[in-house]
Coordinates of C-alpha atoms in Angstrom, one line a residue:
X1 CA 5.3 -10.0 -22.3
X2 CA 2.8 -9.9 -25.2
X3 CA -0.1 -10.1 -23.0
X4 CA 1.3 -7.6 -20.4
X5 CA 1.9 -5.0 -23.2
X6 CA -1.6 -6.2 -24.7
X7 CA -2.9 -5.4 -21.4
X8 CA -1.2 -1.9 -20.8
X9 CA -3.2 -1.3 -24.0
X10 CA -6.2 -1.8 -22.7
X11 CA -6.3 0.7 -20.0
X12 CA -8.9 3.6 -21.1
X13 CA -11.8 5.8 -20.2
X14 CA -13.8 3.9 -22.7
X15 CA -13.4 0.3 -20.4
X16 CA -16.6 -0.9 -21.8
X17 CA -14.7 -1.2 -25.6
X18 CA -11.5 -2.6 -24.0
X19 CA -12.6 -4.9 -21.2
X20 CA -12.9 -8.0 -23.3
X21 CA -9.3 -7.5 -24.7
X22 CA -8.2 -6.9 -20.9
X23 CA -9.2 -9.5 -19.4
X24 CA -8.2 -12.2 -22.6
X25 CA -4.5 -10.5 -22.0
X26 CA -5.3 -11.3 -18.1
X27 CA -5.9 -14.5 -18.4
X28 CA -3.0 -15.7 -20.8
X29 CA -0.3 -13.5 -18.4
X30 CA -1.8 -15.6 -15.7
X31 CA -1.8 -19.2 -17.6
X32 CA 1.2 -18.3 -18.4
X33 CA 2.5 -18.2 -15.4
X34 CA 0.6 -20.9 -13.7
X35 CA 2.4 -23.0 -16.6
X36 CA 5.7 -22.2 -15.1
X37 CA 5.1 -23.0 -11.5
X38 CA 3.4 -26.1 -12.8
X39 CA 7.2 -26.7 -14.3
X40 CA 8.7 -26.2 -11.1
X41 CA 6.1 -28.7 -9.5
X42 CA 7.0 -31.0 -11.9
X43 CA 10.7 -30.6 -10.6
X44 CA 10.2 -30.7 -7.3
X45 CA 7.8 -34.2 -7.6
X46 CA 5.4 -32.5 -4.9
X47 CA 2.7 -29.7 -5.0
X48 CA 3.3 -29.6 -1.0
X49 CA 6.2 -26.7 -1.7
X50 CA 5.9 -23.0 -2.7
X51 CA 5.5 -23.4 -6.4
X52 CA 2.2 -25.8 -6.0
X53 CA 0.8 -23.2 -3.1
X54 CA 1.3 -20.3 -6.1
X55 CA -0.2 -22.6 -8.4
X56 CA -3.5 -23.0 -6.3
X57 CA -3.7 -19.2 -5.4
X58 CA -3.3 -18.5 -9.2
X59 CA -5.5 -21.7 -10.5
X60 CA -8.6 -19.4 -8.2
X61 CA -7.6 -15.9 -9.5
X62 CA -8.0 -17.3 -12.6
X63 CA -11.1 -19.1 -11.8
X64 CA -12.4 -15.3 -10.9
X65 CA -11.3 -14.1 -14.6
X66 CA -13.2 -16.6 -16.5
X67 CA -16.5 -16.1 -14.3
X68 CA -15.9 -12.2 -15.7
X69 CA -14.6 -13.3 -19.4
X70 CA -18.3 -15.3 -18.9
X71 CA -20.1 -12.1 -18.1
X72 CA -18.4 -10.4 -20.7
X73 CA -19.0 -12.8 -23.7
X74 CA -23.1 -13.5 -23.0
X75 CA -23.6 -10.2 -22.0
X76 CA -22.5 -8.4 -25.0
X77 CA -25.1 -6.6 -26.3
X78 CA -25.8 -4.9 -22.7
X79 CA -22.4 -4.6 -21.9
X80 CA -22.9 -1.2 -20.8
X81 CA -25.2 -2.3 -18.1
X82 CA -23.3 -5.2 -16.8
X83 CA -19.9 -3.0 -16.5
X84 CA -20.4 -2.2 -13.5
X85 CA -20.5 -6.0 -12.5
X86 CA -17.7 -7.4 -14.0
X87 CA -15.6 -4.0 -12.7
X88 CA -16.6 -5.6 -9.5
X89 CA -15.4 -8.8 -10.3
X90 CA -12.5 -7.6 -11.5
X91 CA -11.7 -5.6 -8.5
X92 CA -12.2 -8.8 -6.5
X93 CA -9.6 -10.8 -8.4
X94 CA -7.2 -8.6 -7.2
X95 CA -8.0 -8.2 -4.2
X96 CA -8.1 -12.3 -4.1
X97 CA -4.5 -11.8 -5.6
X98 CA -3.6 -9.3 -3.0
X99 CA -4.3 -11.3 0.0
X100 CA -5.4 -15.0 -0.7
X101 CA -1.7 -16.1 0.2
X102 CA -2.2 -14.9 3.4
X103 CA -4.8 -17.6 4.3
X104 CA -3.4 -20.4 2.0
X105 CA 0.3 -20.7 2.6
X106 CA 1.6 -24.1 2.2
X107 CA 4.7 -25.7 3.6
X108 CA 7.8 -24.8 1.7
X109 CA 11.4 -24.0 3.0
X110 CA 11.4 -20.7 4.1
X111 CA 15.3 -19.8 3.2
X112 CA 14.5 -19.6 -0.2
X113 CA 12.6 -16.3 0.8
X114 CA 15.7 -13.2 0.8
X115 CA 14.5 -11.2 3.7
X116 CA 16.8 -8.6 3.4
X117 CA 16.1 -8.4 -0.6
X118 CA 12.4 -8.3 0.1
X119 CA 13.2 -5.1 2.9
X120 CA 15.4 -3.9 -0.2
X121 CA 12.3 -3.8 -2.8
X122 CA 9.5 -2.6 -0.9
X123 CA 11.8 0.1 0.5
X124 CA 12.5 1.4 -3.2
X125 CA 8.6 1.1 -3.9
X126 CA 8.3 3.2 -0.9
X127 CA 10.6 5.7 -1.4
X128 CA 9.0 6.1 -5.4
X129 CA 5.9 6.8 -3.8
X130 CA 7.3 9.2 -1.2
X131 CA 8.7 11.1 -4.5
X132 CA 5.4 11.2 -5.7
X133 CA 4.0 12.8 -3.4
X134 CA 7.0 15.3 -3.2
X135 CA 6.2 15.7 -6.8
X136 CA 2.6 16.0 -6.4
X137 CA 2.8 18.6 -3.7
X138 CA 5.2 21.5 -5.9
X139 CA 3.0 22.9 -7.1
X140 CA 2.0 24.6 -3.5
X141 CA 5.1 26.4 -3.8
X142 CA 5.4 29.8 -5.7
X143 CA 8.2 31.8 -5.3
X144 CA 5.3 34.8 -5.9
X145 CA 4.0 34.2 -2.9
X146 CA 5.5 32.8 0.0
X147 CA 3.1 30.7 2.3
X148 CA 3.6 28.6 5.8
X149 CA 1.0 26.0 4.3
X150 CA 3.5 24.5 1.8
X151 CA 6.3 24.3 4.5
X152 CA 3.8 22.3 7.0
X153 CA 3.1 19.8 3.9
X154 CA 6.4 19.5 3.3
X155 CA 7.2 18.7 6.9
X156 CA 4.4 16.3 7.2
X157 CA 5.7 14.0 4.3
X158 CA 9.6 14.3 5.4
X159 CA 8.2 13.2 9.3
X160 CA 5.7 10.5 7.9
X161 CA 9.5 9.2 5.8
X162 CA 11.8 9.4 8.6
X163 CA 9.0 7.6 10.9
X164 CA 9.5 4.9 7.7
X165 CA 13.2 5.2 7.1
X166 CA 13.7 4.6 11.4
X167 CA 11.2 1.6 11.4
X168 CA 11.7 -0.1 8.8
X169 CA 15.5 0.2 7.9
X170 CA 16.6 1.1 11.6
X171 CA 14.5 -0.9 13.7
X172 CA 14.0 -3.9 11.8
X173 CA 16.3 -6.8 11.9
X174 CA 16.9 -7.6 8.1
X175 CA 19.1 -10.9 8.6
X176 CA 16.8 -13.5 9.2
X177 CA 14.5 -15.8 7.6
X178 CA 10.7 -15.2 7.8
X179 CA 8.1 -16.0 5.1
X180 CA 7.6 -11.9 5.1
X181 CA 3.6 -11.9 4.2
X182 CA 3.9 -8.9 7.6
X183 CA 5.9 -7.1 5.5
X184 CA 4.7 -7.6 2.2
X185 CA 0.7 -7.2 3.1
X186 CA 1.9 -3.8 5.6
X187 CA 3.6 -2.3 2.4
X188 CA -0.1 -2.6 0.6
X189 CA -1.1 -0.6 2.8
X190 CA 2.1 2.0 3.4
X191 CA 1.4 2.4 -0.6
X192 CA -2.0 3.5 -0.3
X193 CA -2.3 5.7 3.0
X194 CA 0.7 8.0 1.6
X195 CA -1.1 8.0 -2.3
X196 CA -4.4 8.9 0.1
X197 CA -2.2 11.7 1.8
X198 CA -1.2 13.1 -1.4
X199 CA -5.2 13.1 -2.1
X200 CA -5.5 15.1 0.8
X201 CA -3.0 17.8 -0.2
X202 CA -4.5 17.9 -3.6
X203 CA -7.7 18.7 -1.8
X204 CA -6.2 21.7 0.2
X205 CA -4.7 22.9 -3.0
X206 CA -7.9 22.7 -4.3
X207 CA -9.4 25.1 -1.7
X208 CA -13.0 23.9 -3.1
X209 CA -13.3 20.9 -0.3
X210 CA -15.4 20.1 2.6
X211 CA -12.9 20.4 5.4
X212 CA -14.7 17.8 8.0
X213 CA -14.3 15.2 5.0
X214 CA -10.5 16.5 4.5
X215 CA -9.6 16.5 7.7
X216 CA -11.3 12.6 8.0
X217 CA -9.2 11.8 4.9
X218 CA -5.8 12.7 6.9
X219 CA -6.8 11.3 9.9
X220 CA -7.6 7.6 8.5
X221 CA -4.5 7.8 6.0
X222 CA -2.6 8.6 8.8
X223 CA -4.0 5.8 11.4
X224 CA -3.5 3.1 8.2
X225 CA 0.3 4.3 7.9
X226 CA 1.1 4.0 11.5
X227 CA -0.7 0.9 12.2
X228 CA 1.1 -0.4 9.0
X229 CA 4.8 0.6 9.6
X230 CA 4.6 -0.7 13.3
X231 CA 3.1 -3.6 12.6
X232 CA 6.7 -4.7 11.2
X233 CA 7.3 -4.5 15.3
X234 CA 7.2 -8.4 15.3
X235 CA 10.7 -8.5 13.3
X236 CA 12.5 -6.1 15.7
X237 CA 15.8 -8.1 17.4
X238 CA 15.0 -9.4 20.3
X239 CA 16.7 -6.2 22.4
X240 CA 14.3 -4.4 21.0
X241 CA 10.2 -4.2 22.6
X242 CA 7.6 -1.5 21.4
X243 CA 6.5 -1.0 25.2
X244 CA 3.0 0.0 26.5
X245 CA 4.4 3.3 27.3
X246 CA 5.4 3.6 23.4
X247 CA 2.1 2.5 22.7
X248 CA 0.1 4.8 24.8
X249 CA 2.4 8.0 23.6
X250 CA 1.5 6.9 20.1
X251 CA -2.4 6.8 20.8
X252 CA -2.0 10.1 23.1
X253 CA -0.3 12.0 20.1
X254 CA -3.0 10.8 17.6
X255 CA -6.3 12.0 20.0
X256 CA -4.0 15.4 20.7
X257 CA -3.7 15.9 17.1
X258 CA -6.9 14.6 15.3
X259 CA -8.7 16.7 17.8
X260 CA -7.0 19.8 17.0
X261 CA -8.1 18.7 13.0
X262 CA -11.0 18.6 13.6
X263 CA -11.8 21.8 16.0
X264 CA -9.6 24.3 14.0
X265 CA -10.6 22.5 10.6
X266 CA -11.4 25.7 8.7
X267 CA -7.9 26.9 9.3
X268 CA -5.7 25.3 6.9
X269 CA -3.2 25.8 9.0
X270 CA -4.1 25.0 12.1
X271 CA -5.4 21.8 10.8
X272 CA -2.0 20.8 9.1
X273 CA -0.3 21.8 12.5
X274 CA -2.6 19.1 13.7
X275 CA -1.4 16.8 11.1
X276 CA 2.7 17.5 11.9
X277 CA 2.0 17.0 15.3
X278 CA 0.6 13.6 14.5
X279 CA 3.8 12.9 12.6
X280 CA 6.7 14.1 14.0
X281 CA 5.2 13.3 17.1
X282 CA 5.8 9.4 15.8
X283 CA 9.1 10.3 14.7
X284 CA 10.5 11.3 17.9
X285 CA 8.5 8.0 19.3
X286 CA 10.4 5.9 16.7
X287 CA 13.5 8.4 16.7
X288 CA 14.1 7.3 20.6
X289 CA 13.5 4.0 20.3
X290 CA 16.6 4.0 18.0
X291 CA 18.8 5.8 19.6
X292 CA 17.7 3.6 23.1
X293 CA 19.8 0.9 20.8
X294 CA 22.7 3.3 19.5

C-alpha cells in the first residue's frame, strides 16, 4: 500500500522529476507481490499451478522495470533526452502486463476461477465507464438552446449499453467454468473504444476538428467495441449460435453507416445519424437474438 500510494504520487506533468520515484514504487508493489505468490508456491510444492504461472509473468514485468530503473540511474544528467525512452519502456511493461498471460498460461485448476464474479466485475467497470461518458457528454446539453445533436449522442451511448447489457449479461452463460482471458482481454478493449467514443464527442463539442479524422475516430472505436463484445460469442449456451446471417447484418449495418459518416461528414448531424444507425442497428441484432431464447 505504501508503494501504491508512493506511486499515485508520482503521477505529474513534470514525469522527468518523478519517474525515478515511480518506477522504485513500481518495482516494490510488484516484488511485493511476486513475494506472495512465491508463498503460495511454496504451499502448493509446485510452480506447475496458477500462483508459479503469475510468478513468471510478474518475474518478466519486473525484468522490464529494472532495464528502465537502468536507463533512469546512468542516464541522469540527460534525463530529459532519454524520457522519451524509458516512457516507452514503461508503456511496454504494461502492455507485457496486459497481455503476456495470454500466451503463458500454465496448468492450474480452472474452478478456482468465479466466472460469474469475473462477469460481475468487468460489468461494474463497464458500466463506470458508461457513466463517464454520460458525464462527459452534459455539457452538450443547455436548456438555452435546445439541439437534436445532444439527443443523437445520448442515443448512441444508451444503444452502444444495451448492445453491452444484451451480450454480455443476457446472452452469456455465466455458470460455468472457463479460465476467462476472452473475457477479461475483450473488456481491455470495451474500456478503451467507449473512452475513444467519449473522445469523439469531445471533438464535436469542440466544433474546431477535422471531420474526416472524427468521423475515422467513431468508425474504429465503434468496429473495436463490437468486435470486442461479440467476441464473448464463444461462452453463449449451447442453444444459442451467432449465425452467418447475424454476421452479415452486422457487417451490412456498419458499411450502411460508416458510409453515410463519411459522405455527409460535415453535417454533424447527419454524421451522428450515421453513428446511431451503426448502434442501434446492433442492438436490434443482439435485441433478437435474445428474445429468439425468451
Amino acid at each position: 500500500m505504501i508503494a501504491v500510494i508512493y506511486m499515485t504520487n508520482t503521477i505529474s506533468t513534470q514525469w522527468n522529476n518523478m519517474v525515478l520515484s515511480f518506477n522504485i514504487a513500481m518495482l516494490v508493489l510488484l516484488l511485493s507481490v511476486v513475494v506472495l505468490y512465491t508463498i503460495q508456491a511454496i504451499k502448493e510444492k509446485s510452480m506447475q499451478g496458477a500462483a508459479g504461472n503469475s510468478i513468471k509473468i510478474l518475474l518478466i514485468i519486473c525484468a522490464i522495470y529494472f532495464l528502465a530503473l537502468f536507463c533512469i540511474l546512468f542516464n541522469l544528467k540527460n534525463i530529459v533526452i532519454w524520457i522519451h525512452i524509458i516512457a516507452w519502456i514503461h508503456v511496454i511493461a504494461v502492455l507485457t502486463g496486459a497481455f503476456l498471460p495470454f500466451f503463458i498460461k500454465g496448468k492450474f485448476d480452472k474452478n478456482i476461477i468465479n466466472f460469474p464474479h469475473l462477469v460481475e466485475r468487468f460489468e461494474l467497470l463497464t458500466i463506470i465507464t458508461f457513466g463517464e461518458s454520460v458525464v462527459g457528454i452534459t455539457h452538450f446539453f443547455d436548456i438555452n438552446n435546445f439541439e437534436i445533436l445532444p439527443i443523437l449522442i445520448f442515443l448512441v451511448v444508451l444503444s452502444m449499453f444495451g448492445s453491452y447489457v444484451i451480450q454480455i449479461h443476457n446472452l452469456v452463460e455465466h455458470h460455468r467454468v472457463e479460465r476467462s482471458l476472452r473475457l477479461m482481454f475483450s473488456h481491455y478493449f470495451i474500456v478503451i473504444s467507449i473512452n475513444l467514443m467519449t473522445v469523439a464527442f469531445e471533438l464535436v463539442h469542440n466544433g474546431e476538428v477535422n471531420h474526416l479524422f472524427l468521423s475515422k475516430l467513431i468508425i474504429i472505436s465503434l468496429i473495436i467495441f463490437y468486435i470486442s463484445i461479440l467476441s464473448n460469442k464463444e461462452y453463449y449456451p449451447k442453444k444459442i449460435k451467432l449465425t452467418q446471417k447475424n454476421i452479415f447484418t452486422i457487417i451490412l449495418i456498419f458499411i450502411i453507416g460508416s458510409t453515410t459518416m463519411l459522405l455527409f461528414r460535415d453535417n454533424l448531424s447527419l454524421l451522428l445519424l450515421g453513428t446511431l444507425f451503426i448502434t442501434l442497428g446492433n442492438f436490434g441484432v443482439l435485441w433478437k437474438k435474445f428474445i429468439e431464447i425468451k
